[in-house]
CSV table of C-alpha atoms in Angstrom, one decimal:
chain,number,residue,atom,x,y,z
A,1,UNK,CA,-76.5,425.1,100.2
A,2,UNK,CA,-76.6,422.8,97.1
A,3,UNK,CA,-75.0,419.8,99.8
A,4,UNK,CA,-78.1,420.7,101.7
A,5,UNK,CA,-80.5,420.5,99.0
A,6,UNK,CA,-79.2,416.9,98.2
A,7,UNK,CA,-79.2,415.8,101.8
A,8,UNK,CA,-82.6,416.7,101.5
A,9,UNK,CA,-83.6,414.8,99.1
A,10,UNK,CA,-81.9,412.2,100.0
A,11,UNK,CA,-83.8,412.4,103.2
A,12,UNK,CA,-86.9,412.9,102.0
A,13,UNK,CA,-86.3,409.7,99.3
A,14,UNK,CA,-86.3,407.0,102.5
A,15,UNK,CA,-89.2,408.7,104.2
A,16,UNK,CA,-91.6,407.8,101.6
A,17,UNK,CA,-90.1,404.4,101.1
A,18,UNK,CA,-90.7,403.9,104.8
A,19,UNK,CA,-94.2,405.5,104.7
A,20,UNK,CA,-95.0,403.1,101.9
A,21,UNK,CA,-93.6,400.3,103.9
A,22,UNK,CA,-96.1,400.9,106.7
A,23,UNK,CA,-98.4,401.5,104.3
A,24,UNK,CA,-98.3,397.6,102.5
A,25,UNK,CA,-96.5,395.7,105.1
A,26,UNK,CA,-98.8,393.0,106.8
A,27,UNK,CA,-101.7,393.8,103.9
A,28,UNK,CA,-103.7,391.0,103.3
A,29,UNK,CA,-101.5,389.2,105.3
A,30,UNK,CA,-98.3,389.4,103.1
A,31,UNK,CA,-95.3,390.3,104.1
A,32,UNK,CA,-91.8,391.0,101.7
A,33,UNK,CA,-88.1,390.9,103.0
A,34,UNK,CA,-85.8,393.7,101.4
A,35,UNK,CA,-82.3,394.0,100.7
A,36,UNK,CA,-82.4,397.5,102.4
A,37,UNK,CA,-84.1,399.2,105.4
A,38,UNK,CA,-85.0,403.1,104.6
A,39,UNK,CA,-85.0,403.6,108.8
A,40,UNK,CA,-81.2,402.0,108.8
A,41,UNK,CA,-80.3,404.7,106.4
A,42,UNK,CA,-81.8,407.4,107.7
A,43,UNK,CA,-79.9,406.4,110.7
A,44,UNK,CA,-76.8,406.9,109.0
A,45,UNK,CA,-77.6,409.9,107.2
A,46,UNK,CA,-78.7,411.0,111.1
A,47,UNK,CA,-75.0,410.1,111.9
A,48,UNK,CA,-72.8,411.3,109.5
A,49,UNK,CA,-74.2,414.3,108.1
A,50,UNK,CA,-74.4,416.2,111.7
A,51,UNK,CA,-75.3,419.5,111.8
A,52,UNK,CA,-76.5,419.7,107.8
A,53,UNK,CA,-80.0,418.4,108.7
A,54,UNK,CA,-82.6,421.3,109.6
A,55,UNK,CA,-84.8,421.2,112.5
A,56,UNK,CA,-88.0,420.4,109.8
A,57,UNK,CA,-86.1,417.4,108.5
A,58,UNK,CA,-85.1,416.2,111.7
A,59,UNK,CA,-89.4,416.1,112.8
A,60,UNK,CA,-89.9,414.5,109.3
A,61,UNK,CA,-87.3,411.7,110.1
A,62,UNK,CA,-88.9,411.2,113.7
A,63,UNK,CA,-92.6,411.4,112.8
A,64,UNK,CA,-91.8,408.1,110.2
A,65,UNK,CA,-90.3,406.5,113.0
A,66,UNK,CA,-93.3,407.0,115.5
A,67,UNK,CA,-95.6,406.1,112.7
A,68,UNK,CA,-93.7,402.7,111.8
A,69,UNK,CA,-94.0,401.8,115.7
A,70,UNK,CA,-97.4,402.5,115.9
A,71,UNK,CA,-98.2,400.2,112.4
A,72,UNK,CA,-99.1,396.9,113.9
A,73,UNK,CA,-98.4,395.0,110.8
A,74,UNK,CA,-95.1,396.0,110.7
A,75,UNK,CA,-92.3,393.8,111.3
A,76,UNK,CA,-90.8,393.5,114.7
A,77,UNK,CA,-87.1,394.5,113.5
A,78,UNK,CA,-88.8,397.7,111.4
A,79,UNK,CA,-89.8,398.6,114.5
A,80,UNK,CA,-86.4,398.1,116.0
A,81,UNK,CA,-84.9,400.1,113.3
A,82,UNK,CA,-87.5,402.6,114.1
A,83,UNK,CA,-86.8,402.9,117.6
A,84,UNK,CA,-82.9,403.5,117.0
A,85,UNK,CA,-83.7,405.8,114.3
A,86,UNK,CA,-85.3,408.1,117.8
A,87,UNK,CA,-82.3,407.2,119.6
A,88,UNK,CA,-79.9,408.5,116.8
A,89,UNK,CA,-81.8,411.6,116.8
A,90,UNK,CA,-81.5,412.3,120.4
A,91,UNK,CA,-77.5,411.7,120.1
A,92,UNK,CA,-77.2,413.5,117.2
A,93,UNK,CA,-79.3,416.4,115.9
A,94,UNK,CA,-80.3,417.4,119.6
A,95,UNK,CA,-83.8,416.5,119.6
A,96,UNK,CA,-85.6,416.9,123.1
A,97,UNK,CA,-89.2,416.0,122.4
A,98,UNK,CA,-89.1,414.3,125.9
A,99,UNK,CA,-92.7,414.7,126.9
A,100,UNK,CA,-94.6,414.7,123.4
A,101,UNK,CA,-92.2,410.9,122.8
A,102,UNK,CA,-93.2,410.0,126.2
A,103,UNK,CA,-96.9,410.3,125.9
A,104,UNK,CA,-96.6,408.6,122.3
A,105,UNK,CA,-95.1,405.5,124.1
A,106,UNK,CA,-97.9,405.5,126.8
A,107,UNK,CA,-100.8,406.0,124.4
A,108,UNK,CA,-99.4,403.6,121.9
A,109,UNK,CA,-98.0,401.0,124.1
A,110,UNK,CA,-100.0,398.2,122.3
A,111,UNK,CA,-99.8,398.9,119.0
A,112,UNK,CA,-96.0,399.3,119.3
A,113,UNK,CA,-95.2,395.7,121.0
A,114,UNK,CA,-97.5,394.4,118.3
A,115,UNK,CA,-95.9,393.4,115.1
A,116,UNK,CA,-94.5,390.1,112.8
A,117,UNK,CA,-91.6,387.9,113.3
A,118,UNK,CA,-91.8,384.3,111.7
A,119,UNK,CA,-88.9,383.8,114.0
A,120,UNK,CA,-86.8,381.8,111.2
A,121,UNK,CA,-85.3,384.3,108.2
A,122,UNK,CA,-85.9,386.6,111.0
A,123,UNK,CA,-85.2,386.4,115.2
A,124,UNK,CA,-85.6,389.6,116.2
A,125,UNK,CA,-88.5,389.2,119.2
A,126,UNK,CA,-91.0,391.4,121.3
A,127,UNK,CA,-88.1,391.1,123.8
A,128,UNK,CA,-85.3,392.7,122.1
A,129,UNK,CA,-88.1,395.4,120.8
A,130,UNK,CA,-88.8,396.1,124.3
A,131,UNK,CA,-85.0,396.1,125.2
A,132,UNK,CA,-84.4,399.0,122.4
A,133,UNK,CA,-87.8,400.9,123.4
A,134,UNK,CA,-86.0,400.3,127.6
A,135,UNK,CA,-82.8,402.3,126.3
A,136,UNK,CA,-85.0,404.8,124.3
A,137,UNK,CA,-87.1,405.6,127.7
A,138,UNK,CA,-84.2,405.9,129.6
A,139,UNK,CA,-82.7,408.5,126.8
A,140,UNK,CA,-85.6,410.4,127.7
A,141,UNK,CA,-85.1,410.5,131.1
A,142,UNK,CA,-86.9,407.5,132.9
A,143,UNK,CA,-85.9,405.9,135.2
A,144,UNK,CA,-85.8,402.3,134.2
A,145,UNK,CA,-82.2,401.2,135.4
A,146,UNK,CA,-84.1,398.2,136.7
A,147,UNK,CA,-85.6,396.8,133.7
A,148,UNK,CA,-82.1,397.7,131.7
A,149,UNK,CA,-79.8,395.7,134.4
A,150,UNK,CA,-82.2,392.6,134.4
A,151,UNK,CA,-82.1,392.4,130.9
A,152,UNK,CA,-78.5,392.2,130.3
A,153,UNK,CA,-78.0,389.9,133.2
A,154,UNK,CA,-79.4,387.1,131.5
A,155,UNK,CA,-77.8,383.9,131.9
A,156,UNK,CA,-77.0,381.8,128.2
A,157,UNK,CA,-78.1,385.0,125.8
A,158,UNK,CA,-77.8,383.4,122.3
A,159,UNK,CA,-75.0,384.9,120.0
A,160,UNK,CA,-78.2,386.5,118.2
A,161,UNK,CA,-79.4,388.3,120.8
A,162,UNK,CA,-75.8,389.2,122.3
A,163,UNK,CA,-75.0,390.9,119.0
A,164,UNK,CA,-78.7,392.6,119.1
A,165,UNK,CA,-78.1,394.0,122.2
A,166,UNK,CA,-74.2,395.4,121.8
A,167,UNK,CA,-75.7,396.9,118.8
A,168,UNK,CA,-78.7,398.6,120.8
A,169,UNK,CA,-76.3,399.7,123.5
A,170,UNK,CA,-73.8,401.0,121.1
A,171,UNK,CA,-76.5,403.0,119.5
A,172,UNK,CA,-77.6,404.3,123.1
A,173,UNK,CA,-74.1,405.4,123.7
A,174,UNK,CA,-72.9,406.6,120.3
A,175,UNK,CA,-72.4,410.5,121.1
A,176,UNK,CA,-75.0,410.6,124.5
A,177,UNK,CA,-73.8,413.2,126.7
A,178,UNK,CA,-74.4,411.0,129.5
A,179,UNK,CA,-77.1,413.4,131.1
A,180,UNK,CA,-79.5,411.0,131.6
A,181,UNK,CA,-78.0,408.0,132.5
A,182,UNK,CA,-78.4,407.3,136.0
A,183,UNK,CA,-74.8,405.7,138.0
A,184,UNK,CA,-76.2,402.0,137.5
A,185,UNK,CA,-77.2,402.0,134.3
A,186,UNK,CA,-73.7,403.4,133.0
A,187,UNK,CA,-71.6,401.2,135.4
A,188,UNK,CA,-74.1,398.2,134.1
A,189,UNK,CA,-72.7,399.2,130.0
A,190,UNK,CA,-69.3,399.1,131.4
A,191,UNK,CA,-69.2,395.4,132.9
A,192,UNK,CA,-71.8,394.0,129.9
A,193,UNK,CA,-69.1,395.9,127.1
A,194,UNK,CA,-66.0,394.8,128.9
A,195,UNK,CA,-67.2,391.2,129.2
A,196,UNK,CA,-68.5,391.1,125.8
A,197,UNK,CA,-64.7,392.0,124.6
A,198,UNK,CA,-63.5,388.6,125.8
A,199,UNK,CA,-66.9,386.8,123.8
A,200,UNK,CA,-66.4,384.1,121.5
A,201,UNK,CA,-68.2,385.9,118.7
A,202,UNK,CA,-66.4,388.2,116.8
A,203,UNK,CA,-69.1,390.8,116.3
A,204,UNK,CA,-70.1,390.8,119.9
A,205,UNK,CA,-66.6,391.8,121.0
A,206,UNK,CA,-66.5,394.2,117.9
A,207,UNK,CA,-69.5,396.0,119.3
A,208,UNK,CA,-68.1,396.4,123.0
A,209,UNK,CA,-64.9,397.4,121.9
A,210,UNK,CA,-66.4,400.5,119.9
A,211,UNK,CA,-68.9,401.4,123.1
A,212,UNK,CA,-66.3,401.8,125.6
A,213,UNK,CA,-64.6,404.2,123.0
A,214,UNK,CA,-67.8,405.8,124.0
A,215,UNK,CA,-67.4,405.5,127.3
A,216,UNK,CA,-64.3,407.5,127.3
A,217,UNK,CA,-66.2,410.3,127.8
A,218,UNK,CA,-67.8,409.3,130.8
A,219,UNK,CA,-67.0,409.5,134.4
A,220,UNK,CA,-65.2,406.1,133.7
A,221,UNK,CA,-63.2,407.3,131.5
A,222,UNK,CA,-60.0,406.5,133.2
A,223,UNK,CA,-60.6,402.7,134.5
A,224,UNK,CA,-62.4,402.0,130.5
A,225,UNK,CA,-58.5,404.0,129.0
A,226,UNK,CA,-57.0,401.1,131.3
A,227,UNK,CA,-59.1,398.5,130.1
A,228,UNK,CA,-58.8,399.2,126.1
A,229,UNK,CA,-55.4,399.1,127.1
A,230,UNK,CA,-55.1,395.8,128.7
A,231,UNK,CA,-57.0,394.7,125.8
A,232,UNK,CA,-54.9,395.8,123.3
A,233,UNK,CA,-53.1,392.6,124.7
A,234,UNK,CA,-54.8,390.2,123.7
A,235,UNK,CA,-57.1,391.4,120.9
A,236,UNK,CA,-56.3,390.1,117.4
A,237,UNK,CA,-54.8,392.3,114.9
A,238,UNK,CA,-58.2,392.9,113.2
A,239,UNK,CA,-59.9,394.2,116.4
A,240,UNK,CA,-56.5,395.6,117.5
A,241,UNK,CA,-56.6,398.0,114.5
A,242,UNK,CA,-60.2,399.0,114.9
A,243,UNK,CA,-59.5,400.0,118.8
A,244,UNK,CA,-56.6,402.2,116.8
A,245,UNK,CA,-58.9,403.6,114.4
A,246,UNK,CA,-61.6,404.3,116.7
A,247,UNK,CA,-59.4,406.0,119.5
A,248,UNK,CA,-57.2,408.6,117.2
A,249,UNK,CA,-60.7,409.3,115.2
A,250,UNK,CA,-62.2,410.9,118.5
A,251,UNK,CA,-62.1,414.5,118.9
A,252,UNK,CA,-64.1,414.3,122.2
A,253,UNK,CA,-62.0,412.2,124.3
A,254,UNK,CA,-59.1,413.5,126.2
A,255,UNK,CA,-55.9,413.9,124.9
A,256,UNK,CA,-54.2,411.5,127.6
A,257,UNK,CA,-56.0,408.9,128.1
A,258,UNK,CA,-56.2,408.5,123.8
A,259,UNK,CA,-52.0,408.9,124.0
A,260,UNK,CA,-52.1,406.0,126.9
A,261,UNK,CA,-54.0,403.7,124.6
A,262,UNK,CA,-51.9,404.6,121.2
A,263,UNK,CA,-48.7,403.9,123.1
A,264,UNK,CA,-49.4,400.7,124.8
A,265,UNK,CA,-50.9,400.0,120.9
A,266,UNK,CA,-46.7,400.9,119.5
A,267,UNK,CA,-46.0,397.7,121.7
A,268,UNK,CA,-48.8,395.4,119.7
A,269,UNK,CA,-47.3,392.3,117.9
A,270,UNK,CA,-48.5,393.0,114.9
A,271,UNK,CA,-47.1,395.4,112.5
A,272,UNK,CA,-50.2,397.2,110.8
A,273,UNK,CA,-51.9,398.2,114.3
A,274,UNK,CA,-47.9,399.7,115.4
A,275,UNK,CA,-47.7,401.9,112.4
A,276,UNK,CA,-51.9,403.3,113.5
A,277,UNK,CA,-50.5,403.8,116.3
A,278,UNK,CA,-47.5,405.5,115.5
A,279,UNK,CA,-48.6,407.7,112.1
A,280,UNK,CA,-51.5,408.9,115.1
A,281,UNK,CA,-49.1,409.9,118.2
A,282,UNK,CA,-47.0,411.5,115.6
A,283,UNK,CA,-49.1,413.4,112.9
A,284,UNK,CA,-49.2,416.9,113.8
């Protein structure tokens, strides 16, 4: 109880910093940077303290992220925060406010496309806003598989917007049950994630890596167990280890396929991903 007293006020702490965010953003035409982002740790909070947060808290948390979309002098990456905060809620504290999110996204289509990027200190675009608010409508059950495969099929994506995206998609797939995700739109994750494994940007391949650990509990599951494991290969020690980490963390993935991965990981060159490996296969 006293756990769920500080998660609450914890909770309620980064509400009213984002409120107040809305509130002075873009007033008289000023805008400040911040060291922190209330929305990006509310996401966490969202993510690691599943199953504290009450119903109540969990409308609180959404209600600051429909407001901060709808504020058309925010900035164009609170809004992206904003719009994963949603999707983090969906994944993990159950919420199905399908329709009421739905018509909010209608009615407030404007307002929510509308907001500042000096496009120096900070590149996040309308574009990648729209990409994240794509991934959130097809949480919900649209069907936009179109609009999600055309935008990952574009040709020369800047490192930028490569990371931007993993990230987004990660976020889509980071404990989704999968219900709503039409056949193209998964298989579409699975060749844009296993691609962006062989990128020349470290964080990109970082990203992919961890969502086809979440597509091991998919229908794919077997073909993305082979491909981890044919990655395992090649991968530096660093992302090696993280593969590892990732794979004998999961309780939701099946026992098999984690083994098949683990012991093709005993094989690696490198001696701190063998011993992961091995202290996982083997701790009771």
């Amino acid at each position: 109880d006293q756990n769920d007293g500080n998660i609450d006020s914890h909770i309620d702490r980064y509400i009213k910093q984002a409120f107040l965010r809305n509130e002075t953003q873009g007033k008289n035409g000023a805008y400040i940077g911040y060291a922190s982002e209330p929305l990006v740790v509310l996401s966490n909070i969202v993510k690691f303290a599943i199953g504290i947060i009450s119903e109540n808290k969990v409308s609180e948390i959404a209600n600051v992220a429909k407001e901060t979309l709808k504020t058309n002098t925010q900035t164009i990456s609170a809004k992206i925060y904003a719009t994963q905060l949603l999707l983090q809620l969906c994944n993990y504290c159950n919420y199905k406010p399908t329709n009421e999110i739905q018509s909010f996204l209608m009615d407030n289509h404007e307002s929510i496309l509308e907001g500042w990027d000096d496009g120096f200190f900070n590149k996040d675009t309308r574009e990648l806003l729209a990409f994240n608010l794509t991934l959130l409508k097809i949480r919900l059950g649209n069907n936009l598989s179109y609009d999600f495969v055309s935008n990952i099929l574009q040709s020369n994506l800047s490192d930028y917007n490569h990371i931007k995206m993993a990230k987004a998609i990660n976020i889509y797939c980071d404990k989704n049950n999968w219900l709503n995700t039409s056949e193209d739109v998964l298989l579409s994750i699975f060749h844009f994630s296993l691609a962006g494994c062989g990128h020349k940007n470290y964080e990109v391949r970082l990203l992919s890596c961890r969502t086809l650990f979440e597509l091991l509990r998919s229908d794919y599951k077997k073909l993305v167990s082979e491909q981890l494991s044919t990655i395992m290969d090649n991968a530096d020690w660093i992302l090696a280890q993280d593969i590892v980490y990732h794979i004998s963390k999961a309780d939701d993935i099946d026992k098999g396929l984690k083994d098949f991965v683990l012991q093709k990981a005993q094989s690696s060159n490198h001696f701190v991903v063998r011993e992961m490996a091995c202290k996982s296969l083997y701790q009771k």
